[in-house]
Coordinates of C-alpha atoms in Angstrom, one line a residue:
Chain A
X645 CA 159.5 -2.1 12.4
X646 CA 157.8 -5.2 14.1
X647 CA 154.4 -6.1 14.0
X648 CA 152.1 -5.2 16.7
X649 CA 148.9 -7.3 15.0
X650 CA 148.1 -10.7 15.9
X651 CA 146.1 -13.0 19.0
X652 CA 145.5 -11.0 22.3
X653 CA 146.8 -12.3 25.8
X654 CA 144.4 -10.4 28.4
X655 CA 146.2 -10.4 31.9
X656 CA 143.7 -8.9 34.7
X657 CA 145.8 -7.5 37.7
X658 CA 147.1 -4.7 38.3
X659 CA 151.9 -5.2 39.7
X660 CA 152.2 -7.6 37.4
X661 CA 155.8 -7.5 37.7
X662 CA 159.2 -8.5 36.7
X663 CA 160.2 -11.2 38.9
X664 CA 156.9 -12.9 37.7
X665 CA 157.7 -12.1 33.3
X666 CA 160.7 -13.6 33.7
X667 CA 162.7 -15.4 37.4
X668 CA 165.8 -14.5 38.2
X669 CA 167.4 -17.7 38.3
X670 CA 166.6 -17.3 34.6
X671 CA 169.1 -14.6 34.5
X672 CA 172.1 -17.2 33.6
X673 CA 171.3 -16.8 29.5
X674 CA 173.3 -14.8 27.2
X675 CA 170.7 -15.6 24.4
X676 CA 167.5 -13.9 24.7
X677 CA 165.7 -17.2 23.0
X678 CA 166.3 -19.4 25.4
X679 CA 164.2 -17.6 28.2
X680 CA 160.9 -18.7 25.7
X681 CA 160.0 -21.2 27.2
X682 CA 159.1 -19.8 30.7
X683 CA 157.5 -16.4 30.0
X684 CA 154.7 -16.1 32.6
X685 CA 155.5 -19.1 34.5
X686 CA 154.9 -17.4 38.4
X687 CA 152.8 -15.3 37.5
X688 CA 149.9 -15.0 40.5
X689 CA 146.7 -15.0 38.4
X690 CA 143.1 -17.7 38.4
X691 CA 142.2 -19.3 35.7
X692 CA 146.4 -18.1 34.1
X693 CA 148.3 -20.7 32.4
X694 CA 151.4 -20.5 31.0
X695 CA 152.1 -23.5 29.6
X696 CA 148.6 -23.5 27.2
X697 CA 147.6 -19.2 27.3
X698 CA 150.6 -17.7 25.8
X699 CA 151.5 -20.3 23.0
X700 CA 150.5 -17.6 19.5
X701 CA 149.4 -14.4 21.3
X702 CA 150.9 -11.9 20.0
X703 CA 149.5 -8.3 22.3
X704 CA 149.1 -7.9 26.2
X705 CA 146.3 -6.2 27.1
X706 CA 146.1 -5.4 31.1
X707 CA 146.0 -3.1 34.0
X708 CA 148.1 -0.7 35.5
X709 CA 151.9 -0.7 36.6
X710 CA 152.3 -3.5 34.5
X711 CA 156.9 -4.6 34.6
X712 CA 157.2 -2.8 37.7
X713 CA 160.5 -3.8 39.8
X714 CA 163.9 -5.0 38.3
X715 CA 164.8 -3.1 35.2
X716 CA 166.1 -6.7 33.8
X717 CA 165.3 -6.3 30.3
X718 CA 165.1 -10.7 30.1
X719 CA 161.4 -9.2 30.8
X720 CA 160.6 -7.3 27.4
X721 CA 163.0 -10.0 25.8
X722 CA 161.3 -13.4 26.8
X723 CA 157.7 -11.4 25.1
X724 CA 159.9 -10.9 22.0
X725 CA 161.1 -14.2 22.0
X726 CA 157.5 -14.7 21.8
X727 CA 156.3 -13.3 19.4
X728 CA 154.9 -10.7 21.4
X729 CA 156.0 -6.8 21.2
X730 CA 152.9 -4.9 21.7
X731 CA 151.7 -4.5 25.8
X732 CA 148.7 -2.3 26.4
X733 CA 147.8 -1.4 29.6
X734 CA 146.9 1.3 31.7
X735 CA 150.2 2.4 33.1
X736 CA 153.5 1.3 32.7
X737 CA 157.4 0.9 35.9
X738 CA 159.3 3.3 34.1
X739 CA 162.7 0.6 33.0
X740 CA 159.9 -2.1 31.4
X741 CA 158.2 1.2 29.2
X742 CA 161.4 2.5 28.5
X743 CA 163.0 -1.3 27.5
X744 CA 160.0 -2.3 25.4
X745 CA 160.7 0.9 23.2
X746 CA 164.7 0.9 23.1
X747 CA 163.5 -2.7 22.1
X748 CA 161.8 -1.2 19.1
X749 CA 158.8 -2.2 20.8
X750 CA 155.6 -1.0 22.3
X751 CA 154.1 -0.3 25.6
X752 CA 150.5 1.5 24.7
X753 CA 149.0 3.6 27.7
X754 CA 145.3 3.8 27.7
X755 CA 142.4 4.5 29.9
X756 CA 142.1 3.0 32.9
X757 CA 137.9 3.1 31.0
X758 CA 139.0 2.0 28.2
X759 CA 141.4 -0.4 29.4
X760 CA 138.2 -1.9 30.9
X761 CA 135.7 -1.7 28.6
X762 CA 138.5 -4.2 26.5
X763 CA 138.5 -6.4 29.1
X764 CA 135.1 -6.4 29.8
X765 CA 134.1 -6.7 25.9
X766 CA 137.1 -8.8 25.1
X767 CA 138.3 -11.5 27.7
X768 CA 137.7 -15.2 27.3
X769 CA 137.0 -14.2 23.3
X770 CA 138.8 -15.1 21.1
X771 CA 140.6 -12.0 20.2
X772 CA 142.6 -10.1 17.0
X773 CA 145.1 -6.9 17.8
X774 CA 145.5 -4.9 14.6
X775 CA 147.7 -1.8 15.0
X776 CA 147.8 1.4 12.9
X777 CA 150.9 2.2 13.5
X778 CA 150.9 5.6 11.8
X779 CA 147.0 6.4 12.1
X780 CA 147.9 6.3 16.2
X781 CA 145.2 3.3 16.7
X782 CA 144.9 0.0 17.3
X783 CA 141.6 -2.7 16.2
X784 CA 140.4 -5.3 18.5
X785 CA 138.0 -7.8 17.2
X786 CA 136.1 -10.7 18.7
X787 CA 134.0 -12.8 16.7
X788 CA 130.6 -10.3 16.3
X789 CA 132.5 -7.3 18.5
X790 CA 134.9 -4.9 17.5
X791 CA 136.3 -1.4 18.3
X792 CA 138.9 0.7 17.6
X793 CA 141.3 2.6 20.0
X794 CA 143.4 5.0 19.1
X795 CA 146.4 5.7 21.1
X796 CA 149.3 8.4 21.0
X797 CA 152.9 7.6 21.2
X798 CA 155.7 10.7 21.7
X799 CA 157.6 11.3 18.8
X800 CA 160.6 10.6 20.5
X801 CA 159.0 6.7 21.1
X802 CA 157.7 6.4 17.6
X803 CA 161.7 7.2 16.2
X804 CA 163.2 4.2 18.8
X805 CA 159.9 1.7 16.7
X806 CA 160.7 3.0 13.7
X807 CA 164.6 2.7 14.4
X808 CA 164.3 -0.6 15.5
X809 CA 165.1 0.3 18.7
X810 CA 168.1 3.1 20.5
X811 CA 171.4 1.7 20.2
X812 CA 171.6 2.4 16.7
X813 CA 168.8 6.1 17.1
X814 CA 171.9 7.0 19.8
X815 CA 175.0 6.0 17.7
X816 CA 174.0 8.0 14.8
X817 CA 172.6 11.3 17.0
X818 CA 174.8 11.6 19.5
Chain B
X537 CA 160.7 29.2 38.8
X538 CA 163.0 27.1 41.6
X539 CA 164.8 24.0 40.4
X540 CA 164.8 20.2 42.5
X541 CA 167.9 18.9 42.5
X542 CA 167.2 16.3 39.8
X543 CA 166.3 19.4 38.0
X544 CA 169.8 21.4 38.4
X545 CA 171.4 18.0 37.7
X546 CA 169.7 17.8 33.9
X547 CA 170.7 21.3 33.2
X548 CA 174.1 20.1 34.0
X549 CA 174.1 17.8 31.8
X550 CA 171.7 17.8 28.8
X551 CA 173.1 17.2 25.5
X552 CA 169.7 17.4 23.6
X553 CA 166.3 17.3 23.8
X554 CA 164.7 15.1 21.5
X555 CA 161.2 15.3 22.6
X556 CA 159.3 18.1 24.8
X557 CA 159.2 16.2 27.7
X558 CA 162.8 14.1 26.9
X559 CA 166.6 15.4 27.5
X560 CA 169.1 13.0 26.8
X561 CA 171.9 12.9 29.7
X562 CA 175.3 13.1 29.7
X563 CA 177.1 10.4 31.7
X564 CA 179.5 11.1 34.4
X565 CA 179.4 7.3 35.3
X566 CA 178.8 3.9 34.2
X567 CA 178.3 1.3 36.2
X568 CA 178.1 -2.5 35.7
X569 CA 177.6 -6.0 37.2
X570 CA 177.8 -9.8 35.4
X571 CA 174.1 -10.4 35.2
X572 CA 173.1 -7.2 33.2
X573 CA 176.3 -6.5 31.1
X574 CA 177.3 -9.3 29.6
X575 CA 174.1 -9.3 26.4
X576 CA 174.6 -5.4 26.2
X577 CA 178.7 -6.6 25.4
X578 CA 177.4 -9.1 23.0
X579 CA 175.3 -6.6 21.7
X580 CA 177.9 -3.8 20.9
X581 CA 180.3 -7.1 19.1
X582 CA 177.6 -7.9 16.8
X583 CA 176.4 -4.9 16.0
X584 CA 180.1 -4.1 14.8
X585 CA 180.5 -1.9 18.0
X586 CA 182.4 -2.8 20.5
X587 CA 184.1 0.7 22.3
X588 CA 183.7 1.6 25.4
X589 CA 183.1 6.2 25.9
X590 CA 185.6 6.3 28.5
X591 CA 187.0 3.4 30.0
X592 CA 187.7 5.4 33.5
X593 CA 183.8 6.0 33.9
X594 CA 183.0 2.7 33.5
X595 CA 182.7 0.7 37.0
X596 CA 182.7 -3.4 37.3
X597 CA 182.2 -5.4 39.4
X598 CA 180.8 -9.1 39.6
X599 CA 177.8 -10.0 42.1
X600 CA 175.6 -11.3 41.5
X601 CA 176.5 -14.9 41.5
X602 CA 179.8 -15.1 43.5
X603 CA 181.6 -17.3 43.5
X604 CA 180.3 -18.5 39.9
X605 CA 178.0 -21.3 41.0
X606 CA 177.5 -22.8 36.9
X607 CA 179.1 -23.4 33.7
X608 CA 176.6 -20.2 32.9
X609 CA 177.1 -17.4 35.3
X610 CA 181.1 -18.8 35.1
X611 CA 180.3 -17.0 31.4
X612 CA 179.1 -14.6 33.1
X613 CA 181.6 -13.8 34.3
X614 CA 184.6 -14.7 31.4
X615 CA 183.0 -12.0 29.3
X616 CA 183.4 -9.0 31.5
X617 CA 186.7 -9.9 32.3
X618 CA 187.5 -10.5 28.6
X619 CA 185.9 -7.1 28.0
X620 CA 187.1 -4.8 30.6
X621 CA 190.5 -6.3 29.9
X622 CA 190.3 -5.7 26.5
X623 CA 189.4 -1.5 27.1
X624 CA 191.4 -1.7 29.8
X625 CA 188.9 -0.9 32.3
X626 CA 190.9 0.0 35.7
X627 CA 187.9 -0.3 38.1
X628 CA 186.4 -3.2 37.8
X629 CA 186.2 -5.6 40.9
X630 CA 186.2 -9.5 41.0
X631 CA 186.7 -12.7 43.8
X632 CA 188.4 -11.3 46.6
X633 CA 187.7 -7.6 45.9
X634 CA 184.3 -7.8 44.9
X635 CA 181.2 -6.9 46.8
X636 CA 177.3 -5.8 45.9
X637 CA 177.5 -3.3 43.6
X638 CA 175.6 -0.7 45.6
X639 CA 177.9 -0.9 48.5
X640 CA 181.1 -1.1 46.7
X641 CA 180.4 1.7 44.7
X642 CA 179.7 4.8 47.2
X643 CA 182.7 3.3 49.3
X644 CA 185.2 3.7 46.6
X645 CA 184.2 7.0 46.1
X646 CA 182.8 6.4 42.9
X647 CA 179.6 8.7 43.1
X648 CA 178.9 12.7 44.0
X649 CA 176.4 15.3 44.3
X650 CA 175.3 16.6 41.3
X651 CA 176.4 13.3 38.9
X652 CA 174.3 11.6 36.8
X653 CA 174.5 7.4 37.0
X654 CA 173.7 4.6 35.1
X655 CA 173.2 0.7 35.6
X656 CA 172.1 -2.2 34.3
X657 CA 170.1 -2.4 37.9
X658 CA 167.4 -1.4 39.6
X659 CA 168.2 -0.3 43.0
X660 CA 171.2 2.1 40.9
X661 CA 168.6 4.7 42.5
X662 CA 170.8 4.0 46.0
X663 CA 173.3 6.4 44.9
X664 CA 171.3 9.1 44.8
X665 CA 171.6 9.3 48.5
X666 CA 174.8 11.4 47.9
X667 CA 172.4 13.7 45.6
X668 CA 173.3 12.0 42.3
X669 CA 170.4 11.1 39.7
X670 CA 171.1 7.8 39.7
X671 CA 169.0 5.6 37.9
X672 CA 168.6 2.4 37.1
X673 CA 167.9 1.0 33.4
X674 CA 167.9 -2.2 30.5
X675 CA 170.7 -3.9 28.8
X676 CA 170.2 -1.3 25.8
X677 CA 170.6 1.2 27.9
X678 CA 173.5 0.2 29.2
X679 CA 175.1 -0.9 26.0
X680 CA 174.4 3.3 24.9
X681 CA 175.9 4.4 27.7
X682 CA 179.1 2.2 27.5
X683 CA 179.2 3.2 24.0
X684 CA 178.3 7.1 24.1
X685 CA 178.3 7.6 27.6
X686 CA 174.4 9.3 27.5
X687 CA 171.0 8.0 28.4
X688 CA 167.6 9.6 27.5
X689 CA 165.5 10.1 30.2
X690 CA 162.1 11.8 30.4
X691 CA 161.8 16.1 32.3
X692 CA 162.6 14.7 35.6
X693 CA 159.6 15.4 38.2
X694 CA 159.9 15.4 41.5
X695 CA 158.0 14.9 45.1
X696 CA 159.1 15.7 48.1
X697 CA 158.7 13.8 50.9
X698 CA 160.3 15.3 54.4
X699 CA 160.8 13.0 56.6
X700 CA 159.2 14.5 59.9
X701 CA 159.1 14.6 63.5
X702 CA 161.8 12.1 65.4
X703 CA 162.6 9.0 64.6
X704 CA 162.0 6.2 67.7
X705 CA 164.5 4.1 69.6
X706 CA 165.2 0.6 67.2
X707 CA 163.4 1.5 64.5
X708 CA 165.4 2.5 61.7
X709 CA 165.7 3.9 57.9
X710 CA 163.9 0.7 56.5
X711 CA 161.6 0.6 58.8
X712 CA 160.9 4.7 57.2
X713 CA 161.5 3.6 53.7
X714 CA 158.4 0.9 53.8
X715 CA 156.1 3.1 56.0
X716 CA 156.3 5.3 52.7
X717 CA 156.3 3.0 50.3
X718 CA 153.0 1.6 52.1
X719 CA 151.8 4.5 52.3
X720 CA 152.0 5.9 48.5
X721 CA 151.8 2.6 46.9
X722 CA 154.3 0.4 44.4
X723 CA 153.6 3.0 41.0
X724 CA 152.8 5.8 43.6
X725 CA 156.5 7.2 42.3
X726 CA 156.8 5.7 38.6
X727 CA 158.5 8.2 35.9
X728 CA 158.7 10.7 39.1
X729 CA 162.0 11.6 41.2
X730 CA 161.7 11.3 45.2
X731 CA 163.3 13.7 47.1
X732 CA 164.1 12.4 50.8
X733 CA 164.3 15.7 53.5
X734 CA 163.6 17.1 56.0
X735 CA 164.7 16.6 59.8
X736 CA 164.9 13.1 60.2
X737 CA 167.0 12.7 56.6
X738 CA 169.1 15.9 57.4
X739 CA 170.4 13.7 61.1
X740 CA 170.8 10.3 58.6
X741 CA 174.1 8.7 58.2
X742 CA 174.9 8.0 55.1
X743 CA 174.0 4.2 55.0
X744 CA 170.9 5.4 56.6
X745 CA 170.0 7.3 53.4
X746 CA 171.1 5.1 51.5
X747 CA 168.6 2.1 52.6
X748 CA 166.0 5.0 51.5
X749 CA 167.4 6.0 47.7
X750 CA 167.6 1.8 47.7
X751 CA 164.1 1.4 47.9
X752 CA 162.5 4.0 45.8
X753 CA 162.3 2.1 42.8
X754 CA 160.0 -0.1 44.8
X755 CA 157.5 3.3 44.5
X756 CA 157.8 2.8 40.7
X757 CA 160.3 6.1 41.3
X758 CA 163.2 6.5 38.6
X759 CA 165.7 8.1 41.7
X760 CA 165.5 8.4 45.3
X761 CA 167.5 12.0 45.7
X762 CA 169.0 13.2 49.1
X763 CA 170.6 17.0 49.2
X764 CA 174.1 16.7 49.9
X765 CA 175.5 17.7 53.0
X766 CA 178.0 17.9 55.5
X767 CA 177.1 14.1 56.1
X768 CA 177.7 13.8 52.0
X769 CA 181.1 16.0 52.5
X770 CA 182.2 14.0 55.7
X771 CA 181.5 10.3 53.9
X772 CA 183.2 11.6 50.2
X773 CA 185.8 13.2 51.4
X774 CA 189.0 10.8 51.2
X775 CA 188.3 10.7 48.1
X776 CA 187.6 14.1 47.5
X777 CA 190.6 15.7 49.5
X778 CA 193.2 16.8 46.7
X779 CA 190.2 18.6 45.3
X780 CA 189.0 21.5 48.2
X781 CA 191.1 23.2 50.6
X782 CA 188.5 22.3 53.2
X783 CA 185.5 20.5 53.7
X784 CA 183.9 23.7 53.7
X785 CA 185.2 24.6 50.3
X786 CA 183.2 20.9 49.5
X787 CA 179.9 21.6 51.3
X788 CA 179.6 25.2 48.9
X789 CA 181.0 23.3 46.1
X790 CA 178.3 20.8 46.3
X791 CA 175.1 23.4 47.3
X792 CA 174.9 24.0 44.0
X793 CA 172.8 21.3 44.0
X794 CA 170.2 22.1 46.4
X795 CA 167.3 22.1 45.8
X796 CA 166.0 25.9 45.3
X797 CA 163.1 26.6 48.3
X798 CA 160.4 27.9 45.7
X799 CA 161.1 24.7 43.4
X800 CA 158.7 23.0 42.1
X801 CA 156.8 19.7 43.1
X802 CA 154.7 17.4 41.4
X803 CA 153.4 17.3 45.5
X804 CA 155.1 17.0 48.7
X805 CA 154.6 14.9 51.2
X806 CA 155.0 15.1 54.9
X807 CA 155.9 12.1 56.8
X808 CA 156.0 12.3 60.8
X809 CA 158.1 9.1 61.9
X810 CA 157.3 9.9 65.3
X811 CA 154.7 7.2 66.4
X812 CA 156.3 4.7 63.7
X813 CA 157.2 1.2 64.6
X814 CA 159.0 -1.0 63.2
X815 CA 157.6 -2.4 59.4
X816 CA 157.4 -5.3 58.0
X817 CA 155.8 -6.7 54.9
X818 CA 153.0 -9.1 54.0
X819 CA 152.3 -11.0 50.6
X820 CA 153.8 -10.1 47.0
X821 CA 153.9 -6.7 46.9
X822 CA 156.2 -3.7 49.0
X823 CA 153.5 -1.7 49.4
X824 CA 151.6 -4.7 51.6
X825 CA 153.3 -3.1 55.2
X826 CA 152.4 -4.0 58.1
X827 CA 153.5 -3.1 62.0
X828 CA 156.0 -5.8 62.6
X829 CA 153.1 -6.2 65.4
X830 CA 150.3 -7.3 64.3
X831 CA 152.1 -9.9 62.5
X832 CA 154.6 -11.6 65.2
X833 CA 154.4 -15.0 65.8
X834 CA 154.3 -15.0 62.5
X835 CA 156.9 -18.7 61.9
X836 CA 160.3 -18.2 59.4
X837 CA 162.4 -20.9 58.1
X838 CA 165.7 -18.5 56.7
X839 CA 166.6 -15.8 58.0
X840 CA 168.7 -13.7 55.9
X841 CA 170.9 -10.4 56.1
X842 CA 172.0 -8.5 53.8
X843 CA 171.7 -7.1 50.4
X844 CA 172.1 -3.7 48.7
X845 CA 169.6 -2.4 51.2
X846 CA 170.5 -4.0 54.6
X847 CA 174.0 -5.2 54.6
X848 CA 176.1 -2.4 55.9
X849 CA 178.3 -2.1 58.6
X850 CA 175.9 0.0 60.4
X851 CA 173.3 -3.5 59.6
X852 CA 175.7 -6.0 60.5
X853 CA 176.6 -3.4 64.0
X854 CA 173.2 -3.8 64.7
X855 CA 172.0 -7.7 64.0
X856 CA 175.2 -8.6 65.6
X857 CA 173.6 -6.7 68.9
X858 CA 170.4 -7.9 69.1
X859 CA 172.3 -11.6 68.1
X860 CA 174.7 -11.3 70.9
X861 CA 174.7 -14.1 73.6
X862 CA 172.1 -15.1 71.2
X863 CA 170.7 -18.2 69.7
X864 CA 169.4 -18.3 66.7
X865 CA 165.8 -20.8 67.1
X866 CA 166.4 -24.2 66.5
X867 CA 164.6 -24.7 63.5
X868 CA 166.1 -21.0 61.2
X869 CA 168.6 -21.3 59.2
X870 CA 170.4 -17.7 59.3
X871 CA 172.5 -16.5 57.2
X872 CA 174.2 -13.3 56.8
X873 CA 176.3 -11.6 53.8
X874 CA 178.3 -9.0 54.2
X875 CA 177.9 -6.5 50.9
X876 CA 181.4 -5.8 50.5
X877 CA 185.3 -7.0 51.7
X878 CA 185.2 -3.8 53.9
X879 CA 182.5 -4.7 55.6
X880 CA 183.0 -8.4 56.4
X881 CA 186.9 -7.1 57.4
X882 CA 185.2 -4.6 59.6
X883 CA 182.8 -6.6 61.3
X884 CA 185.7 -9.6 61.9
X885 CA 187.7 -6.8 63.4
X886 CA 184.9 -5.8 65.6
X887 CA 184.0 -9.1 66.7
X888 CA 180.7 -9.5 64.7
X889 CA 181.8 -12.5 62.3
X890 CA 182.7 -13.5 65.9
X891 CA 178.3 -12.9 66.8
X892 CA 176.9 -14.2 64.0
X893 CA 178.7 -17.6 64.7
X894 CA 178.6 -18.0 67.6
X895 CA 174.6 -17.9 67.5
X896 CA 174.8 -20.2 64.9
X897 CA 174.4 -18.3 62.2
X898 CA 176.3 -19.0 58.0
X899 CA 178.3 -16.3 57.0
X900 CA 178.9 -16.0 53.4
X901 CA 181.1 -13.7 50.8
X902 CA 180.1 -10.5 50.6
X903 CA 177.5 -10.9 47.5
X904 CA 173.7 -10.1 46.0
X905 CA 173.3 -14.7 47.3
X906 CA 170.1 -14.6 48.0
X907 CA 168.1 -11.2 47.7
X908 CA 167.1 -12.8 44.2
X909 CA 167.4 -15.9 44.4
X910 CA 169.3 -16.6 41.6
X911 CA 173.2 -18.0 43.6
X912 CA 172.6 -19.5 47.1
X913 CA 169.9 -19.2 50.2
X914 CA 166.7 -20.0 47.6
X915 CA 164.0 -20.6 49.6
X916 CA 162.0 -24.2 48.8
X917 CA 158.1 -24.6 47.8
X918 CA 155.7 -22.8 50.5
X919 CA 158.9 -22.4 52.9
X920 CA 159.0 -18.4 54.2
X921 CA 161.9 -16.1 54.8
X922 CA 162.7 -12.7 56.8
X923 CA 164.7 -10.8 54.7
X924 CA 166.4 -7.4 55.0
X925 CA 166.4 -6.6 51.0
X926 CA 163.9 -5.2 48.9
X927 CA 161.8 -7.0 47.2
X928 CA 159.2 -9.4 48.1
X929 CA 158.2 -10.4 45.1
X930 CA 156.6 -13.6 44.1
X931 CA 159.4 -16.8 43.9
X932 CA 161.9 -14.0 44.6
X933 CA 163.8 -15.7 46.9
X934 CA 163.0 -19.1 45.0
X935 CA 159.8 -20.6 43.5
X936 CA 157.0 -20.9 46.2
X937 CA 158.8 -18.6 48.2
X938 CA 157.7 -16.1 50.9
X939 CA 159.4 -12.8 51.4
X940 CA 159.0 -10.8 54.6
X941 CA 160.9 -7.2 55.1
X942 CA 162.5 -5.8 58.0
X943 CA 164.7 -3.7 59.3
X944 CA 168.5 -5.9 59.9
X945 CA 167.3 -5.3 64.0
X946 CA 163.7 -6.7 63.5
X947 CA 165.7 -9.8 61.4
X948 CA 168.0 -10.5 63.8
X949 CA 165.0 -10.9 66.6
X950 CA 163.1 -13.2 64.4
X951 CA 166.7 -15.4 63.7
X952 CA 165.6 -15.5 67.4
X953 CA 162.5 -16.7 67.8
X954 CA 161.7 -18.9 64.3
X955 CA 159.4 -16.1 64.2
X956 CA 158.4 -12.7 63.0
X957 CA 159.8 -10.5 66.3
X958 CA 160.1 -6.8 67.0
X959 CA 163.8 -6.3 68.3
X960 CA 164.4 -5.7 72.3
X961 CA 166.1 -2.9 70.5
X962 CA 162.2 -0.9 70.6
X963 CA 160.5 -0.6 73.3
X964 CA 157.1 0.5 71.8

């Protein structure tokens, strides 16, 4: 199973699209690893610098409709090869969300007020997330602050995470 | 309780229900192109699962970067060609016979009412114009589709959008869908199917319906879908005439997939287009939509007419009508990419290509081209493109470029003006 623990990257914007996550010009790559340096390089977000802000992060916390646009699985792959296996947001575009679980990663939806609270409490601070997959909770911690939020994913999504993705699951079941 | 089109299609294709609201459905067709399929092929090989569920249901095209522009894109084509040959995939469309996936596959009669279709391309929703459930998926879903002929989806909740009133002259399907996206937002249909219905859709030809359904994804929709009717049957007739005695018999058969009168929708929207004017996007989201009149005079560096949204023959006819006897503004480079060889040949026959060339337009081979900034027609930093494509995301056509989405009529008029302009076909 992938790791859903580590430092948090806060992206305070809705509708972050797949072209911003990984521009189309890199879709000529066959290997996932080649995408690593180009994650989020076209993201329009004040105060965000991909050159310095991504390194060492393992979890993204963002707003609504993350991953809208293209079906390109290169978007989850670009996160994956940077060691980011969990995106927490208010909502996700369907294909992006499915692609995450299909790769054994997680796109976790939380209520808007919870997301708001996470931004208010933790954005701009060195924050760590620790995920209790079985217990269905993520604990966010920064110096002097800690907050545990419950999350729910469907049984099918959990099966995909446990199986490491959809290919082996589907070949075994259909 | 009545059912929507998508619910009826799911009922016909369900092979499993792994979770309360997740259904695994059997696929009638898996479409492939050279960008998202090679990673699936390579991964299947790595897993020792280099198999295909049914070679006759897999249709393949090289369209995104064609001809190959460098060694990497040449390799993508090579992997796809060798795989298709290895598995005896007959419907493979390569250089000389290739065109934009969502234009060429309908043209070949590969989509029928009631079909289930996936492709590793978000604009696969285009094929819903035929009353099919067609969805864009990622490479892993594509991989499983190729291997097992199945895909998992949430149970399809549906939004019904009734397009009512009558469409004014010079206002097109592109303007309608831009206005719909402007109304419901880029996340307005996330996880939902959009049924496009009502008198305006009933009066549209298949190409206009494809334009509508093509951009369902820009509102987050899993699929756009139209009711199969006589227009659908007439379009498909050359491909189905051996299966049905008469077009009426085909129509009666396809009526299985009409929504029930008491079908349950997540919501129903009546969208009156009687007062609609040509629309254009501003900014970096497809729901940033304004009337062209509010953007008139915005300078453009490039005009692009083509893509899976608006590169069909009806689009080229409208653009040529506007450009006939005119010149592209000296400050603008204009590019037309006919979506398929058939569209190109037809445009040649009708003199449209001559019209474009006389006007100073660059006509390319059929390809996805400039739409997504990975082959020709890339914008430089700070440049602006008036485009008939479907996405205006930041950097879409090249880093630092701005894309304004519009109809072919508006794009052609903007090419002449050198800035965003209404076409003379619209007299509002």
